[in-house]
Amino acid sequence: MNKKVKKILSASGLEIFIRIGKLFSGDNRKLQAKLIARSILYPAVAIISFLLLWSFFAGRINTSLGRIPGPQQVYQAAVILKHEYHEEHQKEKDFYEAQKKQNAEIISRDLNAQIQVRKYVGKPTYLDQIYTSLFTVFVGFLIASLIAVPLGLLCGLSKGVMMALNPLIQIFKPISPLAWLPIVTIVVSSIYVTNDGFFEKSFIISAITVSLCSLWPTLINTAIGVNNIDKDYLNLAKVFQLSARKKVFKIVLPAAMPLIFAGLRISLGIGWMVLIATEMLAQNPGLGKFIWDEFQNGSSNSLSKIFVAVLTIGIIGFFLDRIMLLLQNLVSYSSRENNE
């Protein structure tokens, strides 16, 4: 197996595929088979046990929305949401085709006629809500990172800046999104008054709230990473009389990168949790609003759809964490290779 492929698989926590490759290549097959079986068996036992316990207790708990749905009911709800997605997008396709045909007939009768192109205004589907939440958390996380990394570098490089900003960091770090949300809503509503902007007002409110709550781990980890750089590296920069820019990009950032990515990983996880709460409370489009709408709907399938959304949030959060872990490990491995 290629060394680069091995490094990526190992960094992403997918060592099982490396073991499968060794098994087929004849490298200690008995040991590799044992390790593969263990890697599959343990998670499978945990998942099956969870599903059995869920099925056992689900039918014994009654709520205002009916009995707690079991795995089968939740799966059926997921299938319904998938069908709703295809139906809604077919309606959208039919709408634009009918509009195109109608406009073509108008132009054929009068070449100077004014035609109107209307936007389809059907309700967003479940998959559309997922896309909205992912896009919002990405923008909020990007804003937070662009603020946190430079500030963290300044704090790590200058004790004066660190002493000045540390009290503010400690004050603002523990503030809940529930406290930030009304402030952000009021400020954005007073500044962003246009109705035809590129972004929806609700999107901006959610993205800024995510940024305010998720930038602190990256800021702190960046400062710690820079502060813990081997002093010999910094002395080397003085010997070679590197400019401040070269010092940051050639020495400081590469040395602090593993801790920076550790902070980014934590920030992304916090941002994802904050976003769902923000969408739910502010009624902004996304998975959070979907959960709240289903709770208010109170139909027989609402609880099953809420469970689908909860599992979706967890699965997406898992994959986001895996992606950041992969990047973090790749950076760490690159640093180790350079040191070697």
mmCIF file of C-alpha atoms in Angstrom:
data_model
loop_
_atom_site.group_PDB
_atom_site.id
_atom_site.type_symbol
_atom_site.label_atom_id
_atom_site.label_comp_id
_atom_site.label_asym_id
_atom_site.label_seq_id
_atom_site.Cartn_x
_atom_site.Cartn_y
_atom_site.Cartn_z
ATOM 1 C CA MET A 1 0.000 0.000 0.000
ATOM 2 C CA ASN A 2 1.228 3.500 -0.892
ATOM 3 C CA LYS A 3 2.856 5.377 2.030
ATOM 4 C CA LYS A 4 0.735 8.483 1.420
ATOM 5 C CA VAL A 5 -2.459 6.419 1.464
ATOM 6 C CA LYS A 6 -1.316 4.743 4.688
ATOM 7 C CA LYS A 7 -0.624 8.122 6.273
ATOM 8 C CA ILE A 8 -4.052 9.483 5.331
ATOM 9 C CA LEU A 9 -5.857 6.346 6.559
ATOM 10 C CA SER A 10 -3.916 6.350 9.815
ATOM 11 C CA ALA A 11 -4.466 10.067 10.363
ATOM 12 C CA SER A 12 -8.209 9.710 9.829
ATOM 13 C CA GLY A 13 -8.512 6.791 12.239
ATOM 14 C CA LEU A 14 -9.162 4.225 9.501
ATOM 15 C CA GLU A 15 -6.328 1.840 10.372
ATOM 16 C CA ILE A 16 -8.651 -1.078 9.643
ATOM 17 C CA PHE A 17 -8.114 -0.561 5.892
ATOM 18 C CA ILE A 18 -4.343 -0.686 6.428
ATOM 19 C CA ARG A 19 -4.802 -4.007 8.231
ATOM 20 C CA ILE A 20 -7.007 -5.317 5.411
ATOM 21 C CA GLY A 21 -4.263 -4.380 2.942
ATOM 22 C CA LYS A 22 -1.686 -6.225 5.063
ATOM 23 C CA LEU A 23 -4.007 -9.232 5.316
ATOM 24 C CA PHE A 24 -4.289 -9.564 1.538
ATOM 25 C CA SER A 25 -0.574 -8.958 1.084
ATOM 26 C CA GLY A 26 0.202 -11.886 3.437
ATOM 27 C CA ASP A 27 1.781 -9.794 6.191
ATOM 28 C CA ASN A 28 1.155 -11.828 9.383
ATOM 29 C CA ARG A 29 -2.359 -12.821 8.316
ATOM 30 C CA LYS A 30 -3.382 -14.371 11.624
ATOM 31 C CA LEU A 31 -2.586 -11.210 13.599
ATOM 32 C CA GLN A 32 -4.179 -8.913 11.004
ATOM 33 C CA ALA A 33 -7.356 -11.022 10.893
ATOM 34 C CA LYS A 34 -7.565 -10.870 14.695
ATOM 35 C CA LEU A 35 -7.136 -7.085 14.731
ATOM 36 C CA ILE A 36 -9.688 -6.602 11.921
ATOM 37 C CA ALA A 37 -12.238 -8.810 13.703
ATOM 38 C CA ARG A 38 -11.721 -6.850 16.918
ATOM 39 C CA SER A 39 -12.073 -3.499 15.111
ATOM 40 C CA ILE A 40 -15.396 -4.604 13.604
ATOM 41 C CA LEU A 41 -16.753 -6.703 16.476
ATOM 42 C CA TYR A 42 -16.499 -4.183 19.323
ATOM 43 C CA PRO A 43 -18.323 -1.310 17.555
ATOM 44 C CA ALA A 44 -20.899 -3.768 16.142
ATOM 45 C CA VAL A 45 -21.671 -5.133 19.628
ATOM 46 C CA ALA A 46 -22.057 -1.602 21.007
ATOM 47 C CA ILE A 47 -24.346 -0.471 18.165
ATOM 48 C CA ILE A 48 -26.519 -3.609 18.287
ATOM 49 C CA SER A 49 -26.814 -3.336 22.088
ATOM 50 C CA PHE A 50 -27.854 0.308 21.758
ATOM 51 C CA LEU A 51 -30.504 -0.539 19.141
ATOM 52 C CA LEU A 52 -31.883 -3.396 21.255
ATOM 53 C CA LEU A 53 -32.122 -1.219 24.363
ATOM 54 C CA TRP A 54 -33.717 1.550 22.322
ATOM 55 C CA SER A 55 -36.294 -0.863 20.881
ATOM 56 C CA PHE A 56 -37.035 -2.326 24.313
ATOM 57 C CA PHE A 57 -37.656 0.965 26.126
ATOM 58 C CA ALA A 58 -39.168 2.946 23.220
ATOM 59 C CA GLY A 59 -42.537 1.170 23.152
ATOM 60 C CA ARG A 60 -42.932 1.499 26.928
ATOM 61 C CA ILE A 61 -42.790 5.301 27.127
ATOM 62 C CA ASN A 62 -45.830 7.373 26.190
ATOM 63 C CA THR A 63 -45.580 11.095 25.464
ATOM 64 C CA SER A 64 -47.895 13.879 24.332
ATOM 65 C CA LEU A 65 -46.837 13.036 20.750
ATOM 66 C CA GLY A 66 -47.417 9.307 21.198
ATOM 67 C CA ARG A 67 -45.013 6.510 22.014
ATOM 68 C CA ILE A 68 -41.277 6.974 21.654
ATOM 69 C CA PRO A 69 -40.440 5.656 18.160
ATOM 70 C CA GLY A 70 -38.108 2.713 17.829
ATOM 71 C CA PRO A 71 -35.352 2.268 15.236
ATOM 72 C CA GLN A 72 -37.783 0.914 12.632
ATOM 73 C CA GLN A 73 -40.156 3.885 12.934
ATOM 74 C CA VAL A 74 -37.241 6.317 12.739
ATOM 75 C CA TYR A 75 -35.946 4.584 9.614
ATOM 76 C CA GLN A 76 -39.403 4.819 8.032
ATOM 77 C CA ALA A 77 -39.513 8.531 8.879
ATOM 78 C CA ALA A 78 -36.132 8.978 7.184
ATOM 79 C CA VAL A 79 -37.493 7.267 4.061
ATOM 80 C CA ILE A 80 -40.529 9.593 4.110
ATOM 81 C CA LEU A 81 -38.252 12.641 4.352
ATOM 82 C CA LYS A 82 -36.249 11.341 1.393
ATOM 83 C CA HIS A 83 -39.455 10.915 -0.671
ATOM 84 C CA GLU A 84 -40.566 14.433 0.309
ATOM 85 C CA TYR A 85 -37.240 15.767 -0.953
ATOM 86 C CA HIS A 86 -37.647 14.096 -4.370
ATOM 87 C CA GLU A 87 -41.298 15.169 -4.637
ATOM 88 C CA GLU A 88 -40.525 18.794 -3.784
ATOM 89 C CA HIS A 89 -37.653 18.974 -6.250
ATOM 90 C CA GLN A 90 -39.831 17.421 -8.946
ATOM 91 C CA LYS A 91 -42.424 20.130 -8.261
ATOM 92 C CA GLU A 92 -39.665 22.741 -8.586
ATOM 93 C CA LYS A 93 -38.501 21.242 -11.877
ATOM 94 C CA ASP A 94 -42.086 21.131 -13.223
ATOM 95 C CA PHE A 95 -42.638 24.748 -12.127
ATOM 96 C CA TYR A 96 -39.612 26.071 -14.029
ATOM 97 C CA GLU A 97 -40.402 23.971 -17.096
ATOM 98 C CA ALA A 98 -44.001 25.279 -17.148
ATOM 99 C CA GLN A 99 -42.755 28.842 -16.669
ATOM 100 C CA LYS A 100 -40.222 28.439 -19.481
ATOM 101 C CA LYS A 101 -42.900 27.056 -21.791
ATOM 102 C CA GLN A 102 -45.314 29.871 -20.894
ATOM 103 C CA ASN A 103 -42.678 32.565 -21.491
ATOM 104 C CA ALA A 104 -41.747 30.979 -24.825
ATOM 105 C CA GLU A 105 -45.397 31.155 -25.933
ATOM 106 C CA ILE A 106 -45.618 34.830 -24.879
ATOM 107 C CA ILE A 107 -42.471 35.718 -26.867
ATOM 108 C CA SER A 108 -43.725 33.783 -29.897
ATOM 109 C CA ARG A 109 -46.836 35.992 -29.932
ATOM 110 C CA ASP A 110 -44.994 39.251 -29.203
ATOM 111 C CA LEU A 111 -41.213 39.583 -29.495
ATOM 112 C CA ASN A 112 -41.265 42.805 -27.431
ATOM 113 C CA ALA A 113 -43.328 41.345 -24.611
ATOM 114 C CA GLN A 114 -42.047 41.646 -21.060
ATOM 115 C CA ILE A 115 -41.683 38.255 -19.449
ATOM 116 C CA GLN A 116 -41.375 37.507 -15.751
ATOM 117 C CA VAL A 117 -39.107 34.886 -14.234
ATOM 118 C CA ARG A 118 -40.522 33.922 -10.872
ATOM 119 C CA LYS A 119 -38.572 32.035 -8.229
ATOM 120 C CA TYR A 120 -39.991 28.795 -6.896
ATOM 121 C CA VAL A 121 -41.137 29.374 -3.303
ATOM 122 C CA GLY A 122 -41.921 25.851 -2.155
ATOM 123 C CA LYS A 123 -41.128 24.774 1.384
ATOM 124 C CA PRO A 124 -37.511 23.727 2.086
ATOM 125 C CA THR A 125 -37.039 19.967 2.355
ATOM 126 C CA TYR A 126 -35.129 18.150 5.070
ATOM 127 C CA LEU A 127 -32.004 17.828 2.916
ATOM 128 C CA ASP A 128 -32.227 21.546 2.107
ATOM 129 C CA GLN A 129 -32.258 22.237 5.852
ATOM 130 C CA ILE A 130 -29.119 20.128 6.270
ATOM 131 C CA TYR A 131 -27.360 22.087 3.523
ATOM 132 C CA THR A 132 -28.412 25.391 5.111
ATOM 133 C CA SER A 133 -27.031 24.359 8.514
ATOM 134 C CA LEU A 134 -23.747 23.124 7.035
ATOM 135 C CA PHE A 135 -23.254 26.298 5.015
ATOM 136 C CA THR A 136 -24.066 28.492 8.021
ATOM 137 C CA VAL A 137 -21.694 26.674 10.371
ATOM 138 C CA PHE A 138 -18.939 26.782 7.744
ATOM 139 C CA VAL A 139 -19.267 30.558 7.330
ATOM 140 C CA GLY A 140 -19.445 31.125 11.095
ATOM 141 C CA PHE A 141 -16.446 28.850 11.660
ATOM 142 C CA LEU A 142 -14.481 30.615 8.908
ATOM 143 C CA ILE A 143 -15.184 34.046 10.423
ATOM 144 C CA ALA A 144 -14.166 32.783 13.869
ATOM 145 C CA SER A 145 -10.937 31.264 12.516
ATOM 146 C CA LEU A 146 -9.964 34.448 10.637
ATOM 147 C CA ILE A 147 -10.321 36.376 13.889
ATOM 148 C CA ALA A 148 -8.965 33.812 16.344
ATOM 149 C CA VAL A 149 -5.754 32.712 14.599
ATOM 150 C CA PRO A 150 -4.244 36.221 14.097
ATOM 151 C CA LEU A 151 -5.247 37.260 17.629
ATOM 152 C CA GLY A 152 -3.790 34.042 19.010
ATOM 153 C CA LEU A 153 -0.529 34.708 17.168
ATOM 154 C CA LEU A 154 -0.361 38.207 18.657
ATOM 155 C CA CYS A 155 -1.069 36.891 22.150
ATOM 156 C CA GLY A 156 1.564 34.181 21.810
ATOM 157 C CA LEU A 157 4.238 36.497 20.421
ATOM 158 C CA SER A 158 3.633 39.416 22.794
ATOM 159 C CA LYS A 159 3.257 39.103 26.558
ATOM 160 C CA GLY A 160 1.828 42.625 26.634
ATOM 161 C CA VAL A 161 -0.950 41.753 24.184
ATOM 162 C CA MET A 162 -1.650 38.571 26.140
ATOM 163 C CA MET A 163 -1.885 40.470 29.443
ATOM 164 C CA ALA A 164 -4.205 43.028 27.824
ATOM 165 C CA LEU A 165 -6.562 40.551 26.131
ATOM 166 C CA ASN A 166 -6.583 37.734 28.703
ATOM 167 C CA PRO A 167 -9.234 39.349 30.971
ATOM 168 C CA LEU A 168 -11.533 39.906 27.958
ATOM 169 C CA ILE A 169 -10.994 36.331 26.768
ATOM 170 C CA GLN A 170 -11.863 34.924 30.194
ATOM 171 C CA ILE A 171 -14.987 37.122 30.414
ATOM 172 C CA PHE A 172 -16.391 36.421 26.946
ATOM 173 C CA LYS A 173 -15.366 32.744 26.639
ATOM 174 C CA PRO A 174 -18.097 31.255 28.898
ATOM 175 C CA ILE A 175 -20.994 33.336 27.538
ATOM 176 C CA SER A 176 -23.823 31.145 26.264
ATOM 177 C CA PRO A 177 -25.292 31.516 22.759
ATOM 178 C CA LEU A 178 -28.617 32.174 24.511
ATOM 179 C CA ALA A 179 -27.109 35.414 25.813
ATOM 180 C CA TRP A 180 -25.444 36.404 22.535
ATOM 181 C CA LEU A 181 -28.461 35.711 20.325
ATOM 182 C CA PRO A 182 -30.716 38.656 21.323
ATOM 183 C CA ILE A 183 -27.777 41.082 21.167
ATOM 184 C CA VAL A 184 -26.704 39.843 17.733
ATOM 185 C CA THR A 185 -30.310 39.926 16.490
ATOM 186 C CA ILE A 186 -30.812 43.529 17.618
ATOM 187 C CA VAL A 187 -27.481 44.739 16.200
ATOM 188 C CA VAL A 188 -27.841 42.954 12.845
ATOM 189 C CA SER A 189 -31.450 44.109 12.472
ATOM 190 C CA SER A 190 -30.404 47.734 13.015
ATOM 191 C CA ILE A 191 -27.435 47.592 10.623
ATOM 192 C CA TYR A 192 -28.566 45.150 7.930
ATOM 193 C CA VAL A 193 -31.834 46.831 6.958
ATOM 194 C CA THR A 194 -31.961 45.924 3.256
ATOM 195 C CA ASN A 195 -34.450 43.303 2.080
ATOM 196 C CA ASP A 196 -32.636 42.439 -1.150
ATOM 197 C CA GLY A 197 -29.183 41.661 0.214
ATOM 198 C CA PHE A 198 -27.050 38.744 -0.928
ATOM 199 C CA PHE A 199 -27.558 36.975 2.429
ATOM 200 C CA GLU A 200 -30.722 36.543 4.465
ATOM 201 C CA LYS A 201 -30.780 38.404 7.776
ATOM 202 C CA SER A 202 -31.452 35.157 9.654
ATOM 203 C CA PHE A 203 -28.353 33.584 8.067
ATOM 204 C CA ILE A 204 -26.134 36.475 9.192
ATOM 205 C CA ILE A 205 -27.511 36.300 12.750
ATOM 206 C CA SER A 206 -26.807 32.555 12.980
ATOM 207 C CA ALA A 207 -23.314 32.823 11.461
ATOM 208 C CA ILE A 208 -22.243 35.664 13.776
ATOM 209 C CA THR A 209 -23.595 33.867 16.853
ATOM 210 C CA VAL A 210 -21.650 30.746 15.873
ATOM 211 C CA SER A 211 -18.505 32.864 15.430
ATOM 212 C CA LEU A 212 -18.812 34.577 18.805
ATOM 213 C CA CYS A 213 -19.180 31.279 20.638
ATOM 214 C CA SER A 214 -16.621 29.180 18.754
ATOM 215 C CA LEU A 215 -13.586 31.415 18.295
ATOM 216 C CA TRP A 216 -12.197 31.050 21.840
ATOM 217 C CA PRO A 217 -10.719 27.514 21.686
ATOM 218 C CA THR A 218 -8.812 28.390 18.514
ATOM 219 C CA LEU A 219 -7.594 31.682 19.969
ATOM 220 C CA ILE A 220 -6.380 30.075 23.203
ATOM 221 C CA ASN A 221 -4.773 27.054 21.514
ATOM 222 C CA THR A 222 -3.016 29.277 18.983
ATOM 223 C CA ALA A 223 -1.608 31.461 21.776
ATOM 224 C CA ILE A 224 -0.443 28.391 23.722
ATOM 225 C CA GLY A 225 1.076 26.829 20.606
ATOM 226 C CA VAL A 226 3.032 29.983 19.774
ATOM 227 C CA ASN A 227 4.100 30.497 23.397
ATOM 228 C CA ASN A 228 5.448 26.918 23.610
ATOM 229 C CA ILE A 229 7.617 27.155 20.494
ATOM 230 C CA ASP A 230 11.184 26.088 21.140
ATOM 231 C CA LYS A 231 13.179 29.252 21.855
ATOM 232 C CA ASP A 232 15.993 27.951 19.646
ATOM 233 C CA TYR A 233 13.713 28.413 16.636
ATOM 234 C CA LEU A 234 13.083 32.039 17.542
ATOM 235 C CA ASN A 235 16.769 32.623 18.186
ATOM 236 C CA LEU A 236 17.454 31.158 14.746
ATOM 237 C CA ALA A 237 15.140 33.763 13.246
ATOM 238 C CA LYS A 238 17.169 36.493 14.947
ATOM 239 C CA VAL A 239 20.445 35.044 13.692
ATOM 240 C CA PHE A 240 19.207 35.013 10.104
ATOM 241 C CA GLN A 241 17.570 38.428 10.631
ATOM 242 C CA LEU A 242 14.231 37.251 9.290
ATOM 243 C CA SER A 243 11.535 39.845 8.821
ATOM 244 C CA ALA A 244 8.458 39.674 11.034
ATOM 245 C CA ARG A 245 6.439 38.244 8.142
ATOM 246 C CA LYS A 246 8.959 35.508 7.366
ATOM 247 C CA LYS A 247 9.356 34.731 11.055
ATOM 248 C CA VAL A 248 5.602 34.134 11.390
ATOM 249 C CA PHE A 249 5.143 32.100 8.192
ATOM 250 C CA LYS A 250 8.445 30.185 8.201
ATOM 251 C CA ILE A 251 8.822 29.401 11.915
ATOM 252 C CA VAL A 252 5.911 30.374 14.167
ATOM 253 C CA LEU A 253 2.957 29.006 12.173
ATOM 254 C CA PRO A 254 4.538 25.633 11.216
ATOM 255 C CA ALA A 255 5.654 25.006 14.800
ATOM 256 C CA ALA A 256 2.278 25.946 16.316
ATOM 257 C CA MET A 257 0.134 24.308 13.616
ATOM 258 C CA PRO A 258 -0.733 21.068 15.513
ATOM 259 C CA LEU A 259 -2.153 23.020 18.478
ATOM 260 C CA ILE A 260 -3.902 25.477 16.153
ATOM 261 C CA PHE A 261 -5.700 22.614 14.431
ATOM 262 C CA ALA A 262 -6.584 21.102 17.809
ATOM 263 C CA GLY A 263 -8.264 24.410 18.647
ATOM 264 C CA LEU A 264 -10.001 24.537 15.261
ATOM 265 C CA ARG A 265 -11.353 21.035 15.859
ATOM 266 C CA ILE A 266 -12.853 22.044 19.213
ATOM 267 C CA SER A 267 -14.200 25.289 17.740
ATOM 268 C CA LEU A 268 -15.978 23.476 14.911
ATOM 269 C CA GLY A 269 -17.655 21.100 17.357
ATOM 270 C CA ILE A 270 -18.804 23.990 19.541
ATOM 271 C CA GLY A 271 -19.974 25.922 16.484
ATOM 272 C CA TRP A 272 -22.115 22.979 15.317
ATOM 273 C CA MET A 273 -23.803 22.679 18.722
ATOM 274 C CA VAL A 274 -24.331 26.439 18.981
ATOM 275 C CA LEU A 275 -25.837 26.609 15.495
ATOM 276 C CA ILE A 276 -28.572 24.056 16.214
ATOM 277 C CA ALA A 277 -29.587 25.920 19.381
ATOM 278 C CA THR A 278 -29.511 29.255 17.550
ATOM 279 C CA GLU A 279 -31.684 28.001 14.684
ATOM 280 C CA MET A 280 -34.173 26.543 17.129
ATOM 281 C CA LEU A 281 -34.501 29.654 19.293
ATOM 282 C CA ALA A 282 -34.324 32.297 16.560
ATOM 283 C CA GLN A 283 -36.411 30.270 14.082
ATOM 284 C CA ASN A 284 -33.666 30.580 11.491
ATOM 285 C CA PRO A 285 -33.691 28.036 8.619
ATOM 286 C CA GLY A 286 -31.817 24.819 9.314
ATOM 287 C CA LEU A 287 -31.962 21.609 11.316
ATOM 288 C CA GLY A 288 -32.709 23.423 14.569
ATOM 289 C CA LYS A 289 -35.804 25.058 13.090
ATOM 290 C CA PHE A 290 -36.838 21.726 11.565
ATOM 291 C CA ILE A 291 -36.819 20.124 15.036
ATOM 292 C CA TRP A 292 -38.792 22.984 16.547
ATOM 293 C CA ASP A 293 -41.353 22.982 13.723
ATOM 294 C CA GLU A 294 -41.910 19.234 14.107
ATOM 295 C CA PHE A 295 -42.285 19.672 17.872
ATOM 296 C CA GLN A 296 -44.911 22.357 17.312
ATOM 297 C CA ASN A 297 -46.597 20.309 14.575
ATOM 298 C CA GLY A 298 -47.428 17.478 16.925
ATOM 299 C CA SER A 299 -48.415 14.949 14.237
ATOM 300 C CA SER A 300 -48.074 11.201 14.652
ATOM 301 C CA ASN A 301 -44.795 11.188 12.709
ATOM 302 C CA SER A 302 -43.299 14.299 14.313
ATOM 303 C CA LEU A 303 -41.406 12.477 17.057
ATOM 304 C CA SER A 304 -39.889 10.049 14.546
ATOM 305 C CA LYS A 305 -38.744 12.959 12.369
ATOM 306 C CA ILE A 306 -37.221 14.678 15.411
ATOM 307 C CA PHE A 307 -35.263 11.486 16.134
ATOM 308 C CA VAL A 308 -34.068 11.467 12.504
ATOM 309 C CA ALA A 309 -32.872 15.052 12.912
ATOM 310 C CA VAL A 310 -31.119 14.289 16.220
ATOM 311 C CA LEU A 311 -29.279 11.321 14.692
ATOM 312 C CA THR A 312 -28.417 13.422 11.631
ATOM 313 C CA ILE A 313 -26.928 16.141 13.833
ATOM 314 C CA GLY A 314 -24.815 13.552 15.650
ATOM 315 C CA ILE A 315 -23.617 11.847 12.454
ATOM 316 C CA ILE A 316 -22.722 15.152 10.780
ATOM 317 C CA GLY A 317 -20.927 16.273 13.945
ATOM 318 C CA PHE A 318 -18.966 13.010 13.913
ATOM 319 C CA PHE A 319 -17.869 13.476 10.291
ATOM 320 C CA LEU A 320 -16.942 17.122 10.862
ATOM 321 C CA ASP A 321 -14.789 16.039 13.794
ATOM 322 C CA ARG A 322 -13.194 13.279 11.679
ATOM 323 C CA ILE A 323 -12.315 15.774 8.949
ATOM 324 C CA MET A 324 -10.670 18.141 11.425
ATOM 325 C CA LEU A 325 -8.887 15.235 13.128
ATOM 326 C CA LEU A 326 -7.534 14.127 9.758
ATOM 327 C CA LEU A 327 -6.198 17.623 9.040
ATOM 328 C CA GLN A 328 -4.770 17.887 12.552
ATOM 329 C CA ASN A 329 -2.987 14.534 12.301
ATOM 330 C CA LEU A 330 -1.675 15.255 8.809
ATOM 331 C CA VAL A 331 -0.192 18.516 10.083
ATOM 332 C CA SER A 332 1.304 16.741 13.089
ATOM 333 C CA TYR A 333 2.763 13.970 10.904
ATOM 334 C CA SER A 334 4.184 16.530 8.487
ATOM 335 C CA SER A 335 5.865 18.283 11.421
ATOM 336 C CA ARG A 336 7.314 14.989 12.651
ATOM 337 C CA GLU A 337 8.642 14.126 9.185
ATOM 338 C CA ASN A 338 10.266 17.554 8.901
ATOM 339 C CA ASN A 339 11.882 17.144 12.312
ATOM 340 C CA GLU A 340 13.148 13.704 11.373
#
